[in-house]
Coordinates of C-alpha atoms and ligand atoms in Angstrom, one line a residue:
Chain A
M1 CA 0.0 0.0 0.0
N2 CA 1.2 3.5 -0.7
Q3 CA 1.9 5.9 2.1
F4 CA -0.8 8.3 3.1
Q5 CA -1.7 10.7 5.9
Y6 CA -4.2 9.7 8.5
V7 CA -6.5 12.1 10.3
R8 CA -9.6 11.6 12.4
A9 CA -12.7 13.7 12.1
T10 CA -15.1 14.0 15.1
T11 CA -17.8 16.1 13.4
A12 CA -19.4 16.0 10.0
K13 CA -18.3 19.6 9.5
T14 CA -14.6 19.0 10.1
A15 CA -14.8 15.9 7.8
I16 CA -16.4 17.8 5.0
G17 CA -14.0 20.8 5.5
A18 CA -11.0 18.4 5.4
L19 CA -12.2 16.8 2.2
V20 CA -12.9 20.2 0.5
K21 CA -9.5 21.4 1.4
D22 CA -7.7 18.4 0.0
P23 CA -8.9 16.9 -3.2
S24 CA -6.6 13.9 -2.8
A25 CA -8.3 12.9 0.4
T26 CA -11.0 10.2 0.9
F27 CA -13.3 9.3 3.8
L28 CA -12.5 6.1 5.6
A29 CA -15.4 4.2 7.3
G30 CA -15.2 0.4 7.9
G31 CA -12.4 0.3 5.4
T32 CA -13.4 -3.1 4.0
N33 CA -13.7 -1.8 0.5
L34 CA -11.3 1.1 0.5
I35 CA -8.3 -0.7 2.0
D36 CA -8.9 -3.6 -0.3
L37 CA -8.8 -1.2 -3.3
M38 CA -5.7 0.6 -1.9
K39 CA -3.9 -2.7 -1.6
N40 CA -4.7 -3.5 -5.2
G41 CA -3.4 -0.1 -6.3
V42 CA -6.9 0.7 -7.8
T43 CA -6.9 3.9 -5.7
A44 CA -4.2 5.7 -3.9
P45 CA -5.5 8.6 -1.8
Q46 CA -2.9 10.7 -0.1
K47 CA -4.9 11.3 3.0
L48 CA -7.6 9.3 4.7
I49 CA -10.1 11.1 6.8
D50 CA -11.3 8.5 9.4
I51 CA -15.0 9.4 9.9
N52 CA -15.7 6.7 12.6
P53 CA -15.5 9.1 15.5
I54 CA -18.5 11.1 14.1
P55 CA -21.6 10.2 16.1
L56 CA -23.7 8.8 13.2
T57 CA -24.5 5.3 14.4
E58 CA -28.0 5.9 15.6
I59 CA -31.0 3.9 14.5
R60 CA -34.3 5.4 15.5
K61 CA -38.0 5.6 14.7
Q62 CA -39.3 8.9 13.3
S63 CA -42.9 9.9 12.7
N64 CA -43.3 8.1 9.3
S65 CA -39.9 6.4 8.8
I66 CA -36.9 4.8 10.3
Y67 CA -33.6 6.8 10.4
I68 CA -30.3 4.9 10.2
G69 CA -27.0 6.8 10.6
A70 CA -24.4 6.3 7.9
L71 CA -21.9 4.8 10.4
A72 CA -24.2 2.1 11.8
T73 CA -22.6 -1.2 10.9
N74 CA -24.3 -3.7 8.6
T75 CA -24.6 -6.1 11.6
D76 CA -26.1 -3.5 13.9
V77 CA -28.7 -2.6 11.3
A78 CA -29.6 -6.2 10.3
D79 CA -30.1 -7.2 13.9
H80 CA -31.8 -4.1 15.1
K81 CA -35.3 -4.6 16.6
L82 CA -36.8 -1.7 14.7
V83 CA -35.4 -2.9 11.4
L84 CA -36.5 -6.5 11.9
Q85 CA -40.0 -5.3 12.8
N86 CA -40.5 -2.6 10.3
Q87 CA -38.1 -3.3 7.4
P88 CA -37.3 -7.0 7.5
L89 CA -36.4 -6.9 3.8
L90 CA -33.4 -4.7 4.7
S91 CA -32.2 -7.3 7.3
L92 CA -32.5 -10.1 4.8
A93 CA -30.5 -8.2 2.2
L94 CA -27.8 -7.2 4.6
N95 CA -27.4 -10.7 5.9
A96 CA -27.1 -12.0 2.4
G97 CA -23.9 -9.9 1.9
A98 CA -20.3 -10.6 2.7
S99 CA -19.5 -12.5 6.0
A100 CA -20.3 -12.0 9.7
Q101 CA -16.8 -10.6 10.2
L102 CA -17.1 -8.1 7.3
R103 CA -20.7 -7.0 8.3
N104 CA -19.4 -6.3 11.8
V105 CA -17.3 -3.4 10.5
A106 CA -18.9 -2.5 7.1
T107 CA -21.1 0.6 7.4
I108 CA -24.3 1.7 5.7
G109 CA -22.6 4.6 4.0
G110 CA -19.6 2.5 2.9
N111 CA -21.9 -0.2 1.7
M112 CA -23.8 2.1 -0.7
M113 CA -20.4 3.6 -1.9
Q114 CA -18.7 0.2 -2.5
R115 CA -17.1 0.0 -6.0
T116 CA -17.8 -2.7 -8.6
R117 CA -16.2 -6.1 -8.3
C118 CA -15.5 -6.1 -12.1
F119 CA -12.2 -8.0 -12.5
Y120 CA -10.7 -5.5 -14.9
F121 CA -11.5 -2.6 -12.6
N122 CA -9.8 -4.3 -9.7
N123 CA -6.6 -4.9 -11.6
P124 CA -4.7 -1.7 -12.4
D125 CA -2.8 -3.4 -15.2
L126 CA -5.9 -4.0 -17.3
P127 CA -7.9 -1.4 -19.3
C128 CA -10.9 0.0 -17.5
N129 CA -12.8 3.3 -18.2
K130 CA -14.1 3.4 -14.7
R131 CA -10.7 3.3 -13.1
Q132 CA -8.9 5.2 -15.8
P133 CA -11.3 7.1 -18.2
G134 CA -10.3 6.6 -21.8
S135 CA -8.3 3.4 -21.3
G136 CA -11.2 1.2 -22.7
C137 CA -13.5 -1.3 -21.2
G138 CA -11.7 -4.6 -20.7
A139 CA -14.9 -6.4 -19.9
L140 CA -17.0 -5.3 -22.9
E141 CA -15.3 -7.9 -25.2
G142 CA -13.5 -9.7 -22.4
Y143 CA -14.7 -12.0 -19.7
N144 CA -18.0 -10.5 -18.7
R145 CA -19.8 -13.3 -16.9
M146 CA -20.6 -11.1 -13.8
H147 CA -21.7 -8.1 -15.8
A148 CA -24.8 -6.1 -16.7
I149 CA -27.8 -7.0 -18.7
F150 CA -29.6 -3.7 -18.2
G151 CA -28.6 0.0 -18.7
A152 CA -25.0 -0.7 -19.8
S153 CA -23.1 1.6 -22.2
P154 CA -20.2 0.8 -24.6
Q155 CA -18.0 2.6 -22.0
C156 CA -18.8 0.3 -19.1
V157 CA -20.9 -2.9 -18.5
A158 CA -20.2 -3.2 -14.7
V159 CA -22.7 -4.0 -12.1
N160 CA -23.2 -2.6 -8.6
P161 CA -22.3 -5.3 -6.1
S162 CA -24.3 -4.1 -3.0
D163 CA -27.1 -6.3 -1.7
M164 CA -28.3 -3.7 0.8
S165 CA -28.8 -1.2 -2.0
V166 CA -31.2 -3.5 -3.8
A167 CA -33.5 -3.6 -0.8
L168 CA -33.2 0.2 -0.1
A169 CA -34.1 0.9 -3.8
A170 CA -37.2 -1.3 -3.4
L171 CA -38.1 0.3 -0.1
D172 CA -38.2 3.9 -1.5
A173 CA -35.4 5.0 0.9
T174 CA -33.8 8.5 0.9
V175 CA -30.1 9.3 1.3
L176 CA -29.3 12.1 3.6
I177 CA -26.2 14.1 2.6
S178 CA -24.2 17.0 4.1
G179 CA -21.8 19.1 2.0
P180 CA -20.0 22.3 1.9
K181 CA -23.2 24.0 0.8
G182 CA -25.4 22.5 3.4
D183 CA -27.7 19.5 3.6
R184 CA -29.7 17.7 0.8
R185 CA -31.7 14.6 0.2
I186 CA -31.6 12.2 -2.7
L187 CA -34.1 9.4 -3.4
F188 CA -32.1 6.1 -3.1
T189 CA -33.1 5.2 -6.7
D190 CA -31.5 8.5 -7.9
F191 CA -28.3 8.0 -5.9
H192 CA -26.5 5.6 -8.1
R193 CA -26.0 6.3 -11.8
L194 CA -25.9 4.4 -15.1
P195 CA -22.5 4.4 -16.7
G196 CA -23.3 6.4 -19.9
D197 CA -20.2 8.3 -21.0
H198 CA -19.0 8.7 -17.4
P199 CA -18.5 5.3 -15.9
E200 CA -15.9 6.8 -13.5
K201 CA -18.9 8.2 -11.6
D202 CA -20.7 5.5 -9.6
N203 CA -23.2 7.9 -8.0
N204 CA -24.4 11.5 -7.7
L205 CA -22.5 12.3 -4.5
M206 CA -20.5 15.4 -5.2
K207 CA -16.9 16.2 -4.1
G208 CA -16.8 17.1 -0.4
E209 CA -20.2 15.5 0.4
L210 CA -20.7 13.1 3.3
I211 CA -23.5 10.6 3.5
T212 CA -25.0 11.1 7.0
G213 CA -27.7 8.6 7.0
I214 CA -30.8 7.1 5.3
E215 CA -34.5 7.2 5.9
I216 CA -36.9 4.4 5.0
P217 CA -40.6 5.3 4.9
D218 CA -43.0 3.0 6.9
N219 CA -44.9 0.6 4.7
A220 CA -47.6 -2.1 4.9
F221 CA -45.5 -5.0 3.6
G222 CA -45.0 -6.6 7.0
K223 CA -43.3 -10.0 6.6
T224 CA -44.5 -10.4 3.0
V225 CA -41.1 -9.7 1.7
H226 CA -38.1 -11.7 0.4
Y227 CA -34.5 -11.2 -0.7
L228 CA -33.4 -13.9 -3.0
K229 CA -29.7 -14.0 -4.0
V230 CA -28.3 -16.4 -6.6
R231 CA -24.6 -16.9 -6.5
D232 CA -21.8 -19.4 -7.3
R233 CA -21.8 -20.8 -3.8
S234 CA -24.4 -20.7 -1.1
S235 CA -22.8 -18.0 1.0
Y236 CA -20.0 -15.4 1.0
A237 CA -20.1 -14.6 -2.7
F238 CA -21.4 -11.7 -4.7
A239 CA -24.7 -12.0 -6.5
L240 CA -25.1 -13.2 -10.0
V241 CA -28.6 -12.1 -9.8
S242 CA -30.6 -11.0 -6.7
V243 CA -34.2 -9.8 -6.2
A244 CA -35.8 -7.8 -3.4
A245 CA -39.5 -8.3 -3.4
A246 CA -42.2 -6.7 -1.1
L247 CA -45.9 -7.3 -1.5
N248 CA -49.0 -6.0 0.3
I249 CA -51.7 -8.6 -0.3
K250 CA -55.3 -8.2 0.9
N251 CA -57.9 -11.0 0.1
N252 CA -55.4 -12.6 -2.2
T253 CA -55.3 -9.4 -4.3
I254 CA -52.0 -7.5 -4.6
K255 CA -52.5 -4.0 -3.4
E256 CA -48.9 -2.8 -3.6
A257 CA -45.7 -4.2 -4.9
R258 CA -42.0 -3.3 -4.8
L259 CA -39.4 -5.1 -6.8
A260 CA -35.7 -4.4 -7.5
M261 CA -32.9 -6.5 -8.9
G262 CA -29.2 -6.7 -8.1
G263 CA -26.3 -8.0 -10.1
V264 CA -27.9 -6.9 -13.4
A265 CA -27.0 -3.2 -13.8
H266 CA -24.7 -0.4 -12.8
K267 CA -27.2 0.6 -10.1
P268 CA -29.8 -1.3 -8.1
W269 CA -32.5 -2.0 -10.8
R270 CA -35.9 -1.0 -9.7
L271 CA -38.7 -2.8 -11.7
T272 CA -41.4 -0.2 -11.8
E273 CA -43.3 -1.6 -14.8
A274 CA -43.4 -5.0 -13.3
E275 CA -44.7 -3.6 -10.0
K276 CA -47.6 -1.9 -11.9
A277 CA -48.4 -5.2 -13.6
L278 CA -48.7 -6.9 -10.2
V279 CA -51.1 -4.5 -8.6
G280 CA -54.7 -5.5 -8.7
K281 CA -53.9 -9.1 -9.6
P282 CA -54.2 -12.3 -7.6
A283 CA -51.0 -13.5 -5.9
T284 CA -50.4 -16.5 -8.2
E285 CA -47.5 -17.9 -10.1
A286 CA -49.2 -16.8 -13.4
T287 CA -49.2 -13.2 -12.2
F288 CA -45.6 -13.4 -11.1
K289 CA -44.6 -14.9 -14.5
Q290 CA -46.2 -12.1 -16.3
A291 CA -44.5 -9.5 -14.1
A292 CA -41.1 -11.2 -14.7
E293 CA -41.6 -11.1 -18.4
I294 CA -42.3 -7.4 -18.3
A295 CA -39.3 -6.9 -16.0
M296 CA -37.0 -8.4 -18.6
Q297 CA -38.0 -6.1 -21.5
G298 CA -34.9 -4.4 -22.8
A299 CA -32.5 -6.8 -21.2
K300 CA -29.3 -7.5 -23.3
G301 CA -26.8 -10.3 -22.7
L302 CA -23.1 -10.1 -23.3
K303 CA -20.8 -12.9 -24.5
Y304 CA -20.5 -14.7 -21.2
N305 CA -23.5 -13.5 -19.2
S306 CA -26.5 -14.4 -21.3
F307 CA -27.4 -17.1 -18.7
K308 CA -28.7 -14.1 -16.6
L309 CA -31.5 -13.5 -19.2
K310 CA -33.0 -16.7 -17.9
M311 CA -31.8 -16.7 -14.4
A312 CA -33.2 -13.2 -13.7
P313 CA -36.9 -13.8 -14.5
N314 CA -36.7 -17.1 -12.6
T315 CA -35.3 -15.4 -9.6
I316 CA -38.1 -12.7 -9.7
I317 CA -40.7 -15.5 -9.8
E318 CA -39.2 -17.4 -6.9
A319 CA -38.7 -14.3 -4.8
L320 CA -42.3 -13.3 -5.3
K321 CA -43.5 -16.8 -4.5
T322 CA -41.5 -16.9 -1.3
A323 CA -42.6 -13.4 -0.3
S324 CA -46.3 -14.2 -0.8
G325 CA -46.0 -17.6 0.8
I326 CA -47.2 -19.6 -2.2
A327 CA -43.9 -21.3 -2.7
Chain B
M1 CA 4.3 -18.5 -25.1
E2 CA 1.4 -16.3 -24.4
K3 CA 0.0 -19.0 -22.1
D4 CA 3.1 -19.0 -19.9
Q5 CA 3.1 -15.3 -19.4
C6 CA -0.5 -15.0 -18.4
S7 CA -0.6 -14.9 -14.6
V8 CA -4.3 -14.0 -14.5
P9 CA -6.5 -16.7 -12.9
D10 CA -8.8 -17.9 -15.6
E11 CA -10.4 -21.1 -14.4
N12 CA -13.7 -19.9 -15.7
L13 CA -12.4 -19.6 -19.3
N14 CA -12.9 -22.4 -21.7
E15 CA -9.5 -23.7 -22.5
N16 CA -10.7 -25.0 -25.8
S17 CA -12.2 -21.8 -27.0
G18 CA -9.1 -20.3 -28.6
S19 CA -10.7 -17.0 -29.6
S20 CA -12.1 -16.1 -26.2
R21 CA -8.8 -16.9 -24.6
R22 CA -7.0 -14.7 -27.1
D23 CA -9.4 -11.9 -26.5
F24 CA -8.7 -12.2 -22.9
L25 CA -4.9 -12.3 -23.4
K26 CA -5.0 -9.2 -25.6
K27 CA -6.3 -7.3 -22.7
S28 CA -3.7 -8.7 -20.3
T29 CA -0.5 -8.4 -22.2
F30 CA 0.2 -5.2 -20.3
L31 CA 0.2 -7.3 -17.2
S32 CA 3.0 -9.5 -18.5
A33 CA 5.1 -6.4 -19.3
I34 CA 4.8 -5.2 -15.7
A35 CA 5.6 -8.6 -14.3
L36 CA 8.8 -8.6 -16.3
T37 CA 10.1 -5.1 -15.1
P38 CA 13.4 -5.7 -13.4
V39 CA 13.0 -5.8 -9.7
S40 CA 16.0 -3.6 -9.1
L41 CA 14.4 -0.7 -11.1
V42 CA 11.2 -0.9 -9.1
T43 CA 12.9 -0.9 -5.7
A44 CA 15.2 2.0 -6.7
A45 CA 12.2 4.1 -7.6
E46 CA 10.4 3.1 -4.4
K47 CA 13.4 4.0 -2.2
E48 CA 13.6 7.5 -3.5
M49 CA 9.9 7.9 -2.9
D50 CA 10.1 6.6 0.6
E51 CA 12.8 9.1 1.6
K52 CA 10.8 12.0 0.3
L53 CA 7.6 11.0 1.9
A54 CA 9.0 10.0 5.3
A55 CA 8.8 13.5 6.6
V56 CA 5.2 14.0 5.5
F57 CA 3.7 10.7 6.5
E58 CA 4.4 10.5 10.1
K59 CA 3.9 7.6 12.4
V60 CA 0.8 7.9 14.6
P61 CA 0.8 7.1 18.3
L62 CA -1.5 4.2 19.1
K63 CA -2.7 2.7 22.4
L64 CA -4.0 -0.9 22.2
E65 CA -4.8 -3.6 24.7
I66 CA -3.9 -6.9 23.2
N67 CA -4.8 -10.1 25.0
G68 CA -5.0 -8.1 28.3
V69 CA -1.6 -6.4 27.8
K70 CA -1.5 -2.7 27.2
H71 CA 0.7 -1.4 24.4
A72 CA 1.8 2.1 23.6
L73 CA 2.9 2.0 20.0
S74 CA 3.8 4.2 17.1
V75 CA 2.7 3.0 13.7
E76 CA 2.6 4.1 10.1
P77 CA -1.0 4.7 9.1
R78 CA -0.8 2.1 6.3
V79 CA 0.0 -0.8 8.6
T80 CA -3.0 -3.2 8.9
L81 CA -4.0 -4.6 12.3
L82 CA -2.9 -8.0 10.9
D83 CA 0.6 -6.8 10.0
L84 CA 1.0 -5.0 13.3
L85 CA 0.2 -8.2 15.2
R86 CA 2.3 -10.5 13.2
E87 CA 5.3 -8.3 12.2
Q88 CA 5.7 -5.8 15.0
L89 CA 4.3 -7.7 18.0
Q90 CA 5.3 -11.2 16.9
L91 CA 1.8 -12.5 17.6
T92 CA 1.9 -14.9 14.6
G93 CA -1.0 -17.0 15.7
T94 CA -3.3 -14.8 13.6
K95 CA -2.7 -15.9 10.0
K96 CA -2.5 -14.1 6.7
G97 CA -4.3 -16.1 4.0
C98 CA -5.6 -13.8 1.3
D99 CA -5.0 -10.4 2.8
H100 CA -8.3 -9.2 1.1
G101 CA -11.1 -10.2 3.4
Q102 CA -11.9 -13.3 1.4
C103 CA -10.7 -16.2 3.7
G104 CA -11.1 -15.3 7.4
A105 CA -7.7 -16.7 8.5
C106 CA -6.9 -13.3 10.1
T107 CA -10.1 -13.1 12.2
V108 CA -9.6 -11.5 15.6
H109 CA -11.9 -9.9 18.1
V110 CA -11.9 -6.1 18.5
N111 CA -13.9 -4.9 21.6
G112 CA -15.5 -8.4 21.6
K113 CA -16.5 -8.4 17.9
R114 CA -15.0 -10.6 15.3
Q115 CA -13.5 -8.9 12.3
N116 CA -10.9 -9.5 9.5
S117 CA -7.6 -7.9 10.7
C118 CA -6.3 -7.7 7.2
L119 CA -8.8 -5.1 6.0
T120 CA -8.5 -2.7 8.9
L121 CA -5.8 -0.2 9.7
A122 CA -4.2 -0.5 13.1
V123 CA -4.5 3.2 13.7
M124 CA -8.3 2.9 13.5
H125 CA -8.3 1.0 16.8
D126 CA -6.8 3.5 19.2
G127 CA -7.9 2.7 22.8
K128 CA -9.6 -0.6 21.8
K129 CA -9.2 -4.2 23.1
V130 CA -8.0 -6.8 20.7
T131 CA -8.1 -10.6 21.4
T132 CA -6.2 -13.0 19.2
I133 CA -5.9 -16.8 19.3
E134 CA -3.0 -16.3 21.7
G135 CA -5.3 -14.7 24.2
L136 CA -8.1 -17.3 24.2
A137 CA -6.6 -19.9 26.6
N138 CA -6.7 -19.3 30.3
G139 CA -3.0 -20.0 31.2
A140 CA -2.4 -23.7 30.6
D141 CA -6.1 -24.3 30.2
L142 CA -7.3 -24.3 26.6
H143 CA -10.5 -22.6 25.7
P144 CA -13.4 -25.0 25.4
M145 CA -13.5 -24.3 21.6
Q146 CA -9.8 -25.2 21.3
E147 CA -10.5 -28.4 23.2
A148 CA -13.4 -29.2 20.9
F149 CA -11.4 -28.6 17.7
I150 CA -8.8 -31.1 18.9
K151 CA -11.4 -33.6 20.0
H152 CA -13.3 -33.4 16.7
D153 CA -10.3 -33.1 14.4
G154 CA -11.5 -29.6 13.3
F155 CA -8.4 -29.1 11.2
Q156 CA -5.9 -30.8 9.0
C157 CA -3.1 -28.4 8.0
G158 CA -4.2 -26.0 10.7
Y159 CA -3.6 -22.8 8.7
C160 CA -7.2 -21.6 8.9
T161 CA -7.7 -22.8 12.5
P162 CA -6.9 -19.7 14.5
G163 CA -9.3 -17.8 12.4
Q164 CA -11.9 -20.6 12.6
I165 CA -11.7 -20.8 16.4
M166 CA -11.9 -17.0 16.9
S167 CA -14.9 -17.0 14.5
A168 CA -16.5 -20.0 16.2
V169 CA -16.3 -18.4 19.6
A170 CA -17.9 -15.2 18.3
C171 CA -20.6 -17.3 16.4
I172 CA -21.7 -18.8 19.8
R173 CA -21.5 -15.4 21.6
E174 CA -23.6 -13.8 18.9
G175 CA -26.3 -16.5 19.3
H176 CA -25.8 -17.7 15.7
A177 CA -25.0 -21.4 16.5
N178 CA -28.5 -22.8 17.0
S179 CA -28.5 -25.3 14.1
E180 CA -26.1 -26.8 11.7
T181 CA -27.5 -24.6 8.9
E182 CA -27.1 -21.5 11.0
I183 CA -23.5 -22.4 12.0
R184 CA -22.6 -23.0 8.4
E185 CA -24.0 -19.7 7.3
Y186 CA -22.4 -17.7 10.1
M187 CA -19.0 -19.5 9.7
S188 CA -19.0 -18.9 5.9
G189 CA -16.5 -16.1 6.3
N190 CA -13.8 -18.7 7.2
I191 CA -12.6 -20.8 4.3
C192 CA -10.8 -24.1 4.9
R193 CA -8.8 -25.4 2.0
C194 CA -8.5 -28.8 3.7
G195 CA -12.3 -29.1 3.9
A196 CA -12.5 -29.7 7.6
Y197 CA -16.0 -28.1 7.7
P198 CA -18.1 -31.1 9.0
N199 CA -15.7 -31.5 12.0
I200 CA -15.7 -27.8 12.6
V201 CA -19.5 -27.7 12.7
N202 CA -19.4 -30.7 15.1
A203 CA -16.9 -28.9 17.4
I204 CA -19.0 -25.8 17.5
T205 CA -22.2 -27.7 18.1
E206 CA -20.7 -29.6 21.0
V207 CA -19.5 -26.4 22.7
K208 CA -22.8 -24.7 22.1
N209 CA -24.7 -27.7 23.5
G210 CA -22.3 -28.1 26.4
G211 CA -23.4 -24.8 27.7
Q212 CA -20.0 -23.8 28.9
K213 CA -19.2 -20.1 29.1
V214 CA -17.3 -19.2 25.9
Ligands
FAD1 C1 -14.6 -10.7 0.6 C2 -15.7 -9.7 0.5 C3 -17.0 -10.2 0.2 C4 -18.0 -9.2 0.1 N1 -19.3 -9.7 -0.2 C5 -20.3 -8.8 -0.3 C6 -21.6 -9.2 -0.7 O1 -21.8 -10.4 -0.9 N2 -22.6 -8.3 -0.8 C7 -22.3 -6.9 -0.6 O2 -23.2 -6.1 -0.6 N3 -21.1 -6.5 -0.2 C8 -20.1 -7.4 -0.1 N4 -18.8 -7.0 0.2 C9 -18.6 -5.5 0.3 C10 -18.8 -4.9 1.6 O3 -20.2 -4.9 1.8 C11 -18.3 -3.5 1.6 O4 -16.9 -3.6 1.5 C12 -18.7 -2.6 2.7 O5 -20.1 -2.5 2.8 C13 -18.1 -1.2 2.6 O6 -18.4 -0.5 3.8 P1 -17.2 0.1 4.7 O7 -17.8 0.9 5.8 O8 -16.2 -0.8 5.0 O9 -16.6 1.2 3.6 P2 -15.2 1.8 3.3 O10 -14.3 0.7 2.7 O11 -14.7 2.5 4.5 O12 -15.6 2.9 2.2 C14 -16.0 2.6 0.9 C15 -16.1 3.9 0.2 O13 -17.2 4.6 0.7 C16 -16.8 5.9 1.0 N5 -17.6 6.3 2.2 C17 -17.7 5.5 3.3 N6 -18.6 6.1 4.2 C18 -19.0 7.3 3.6 C19 -19.9 8.3 4.0 N7 -20.6 8.3 5.1 N8 -20.1 9.3 3.1 C20 -19.4 9.4 1.9 N9 -18.5 8.4 1.5 C21 -18.3 7.4 2.3 C22 -15.3 5.8 1.3 O14 -14.6 7.0 1.0 C23 -14.9 4.8 0.3 O15 -14.7 5.4 -1.0 C24 -17.8 -7.9 0.4 C25 -16.5 -7.4 0.7 C26 -15.4 -8.3 0.8 C27 -14.1 -7.9 1.1
SF4_2 S1 -17.1 -2.9 -17.1 FE1 -16.8 -0.9 -16.3 S2 -15.6 -1.4 -14.5 FE2 -15.4 -3.2 -15.8 S3 -13.6 -2.9 -17.2 FE3 -15.4 -2.0 -18.2 S4 -15.3 0.1 -17.6 FE4 -14.1 -1.0 -16.1
FES3 S1 -6.2 -12.8 5.4 FE1 -7.8 -11.6 6.1 S2 -9.5 -12.5 5.3 FE2 -7.9 -13.6 4.3
FES4 S1 -7.2 -27.0 8.1 FE1 -6.0 -26.6 6.3 S2 -7.0 -24.8 5.6 FE2 -8.3 -25.5 7.2

């Protein structure tokens, strides 16, 4: 690892101030992604601003939502009573990610900021537009088994690896941000970006901005939720495809539906059209099949990942079946 | 020729599909060039850098309690907790497997919680308590989990074992050892190349059911 300076920030304001002053600096939270990338030489910040001393670990009930501080760990959130009771989908998604050891230190803010696991991105000797704009996309014509089937561009076909983010996209969460110009809020679904011509930008956070927390609005889904993650082994591996599903069913009619997919795009892939197709229908396999078909419109396989075109709709159907209890 | 120079793991590529393999190698020829740069050149450049940077990147004072012993240290920010333990404090019980959070060999407890010591900087833990495999036994008395690993043959080569045991103790303390399925899921962050998994699960189950304090 390269040498760097290390400073600790105890307030959001000092952290933001330090980042604005020094463009070569980066925030350090749990470190489980950043330190990994620094070891690989993918990134080499000259200063790390350790934000762990900032008191942003709270999880609390608000009038119509749950607030979770950006520095709450993945474990603390997944095991929290409020989350288990009100947002069990988030617990399921968090526990589907990484390992117990990693979840103990990985933070909510760091999780949504984690970089792609694209093999070419993570090896500085290979071409990658995301790591080094203009160097080309190694994966586009290379080994792209893990890559996107939705929303990719010729510049980048990477996927976002976060499980948590898939659930937060489905649950209409909001990201709370503080920056040099004050505070702002972004809908979770607007936080991450598609690659377009600027794959170097994963999300819409601006220089000097700190994620302070998230809010998840209350909902009527109760336990009628499921997070289904398909991977190469049954635990401790990134998703090939994952689905977050939440349903509100009354008298066997779907009143409300939320669906998002992971492992298929540069951002958590919310399936709004499929959700619309579910509402008003009976909770049956036929309904779910139809929704899955709608969800797959516009999907495009690459040389090595076309299996996802079949795996994705099947995962949607299974997730909906399990959520609704008809499996 | 090309084949020999390619040091990229490619077990997922079809060996027989020449074109895909060539596509891949085209992208990785740069890698071969780097790998072949004379070592002497690289180190010379690095040395110069280090001298210049030494003044700027100062060591940071760090207080840590490790296995009950208080340490007042001074460390470079880039030193991971794992490297501090192994290379500066000679606590080599904690193993380095992958150095990237992928194997669990480096698992230690920080303030009672298990984590991978390879993906965390030592300086992030000022004032905290670290327990390593060396701190688990009570004098000459092995920890019940250590006893159980011996009894159940929970290891073969033993390389993953310190991490497995630290993780296993945490798994029970967290309340995640209530069934074989749950143990397997919550121990999935510890990889064993020798495949001692069934015996590890048996050891954990016995300690859990034995009801001893872990
Ligand atoms: C072996 C392995 C397996 C994994 N498997 C999975 C998996 O299956 N599913 C999954 O979802 N994840 C997985 N992960 C990734 C893991 O979830 C992330 O590494 C973790 O969530 C990152 O959080 P952190 O707090 O450690 O972030 P850090 O590494 O500290 O930071 C990551 C980035 O976020 C920035 N950042 C952090 N906090 C803030 C903030 N508050 N505001 C602004 N910027 C911030 C940092 O500057 C940095 O750029 C895995 C990781 C490893 C090593
Ligand atoms: S897919 Fe994106 S991250 Fe991967 S090599 Fe191409 S540009 Fe880089
Ligand atoms: S050495 Fe830390 S997880 Fe492998
Ligand atoms: S005993 Fe050899 S790696 Fe586990």
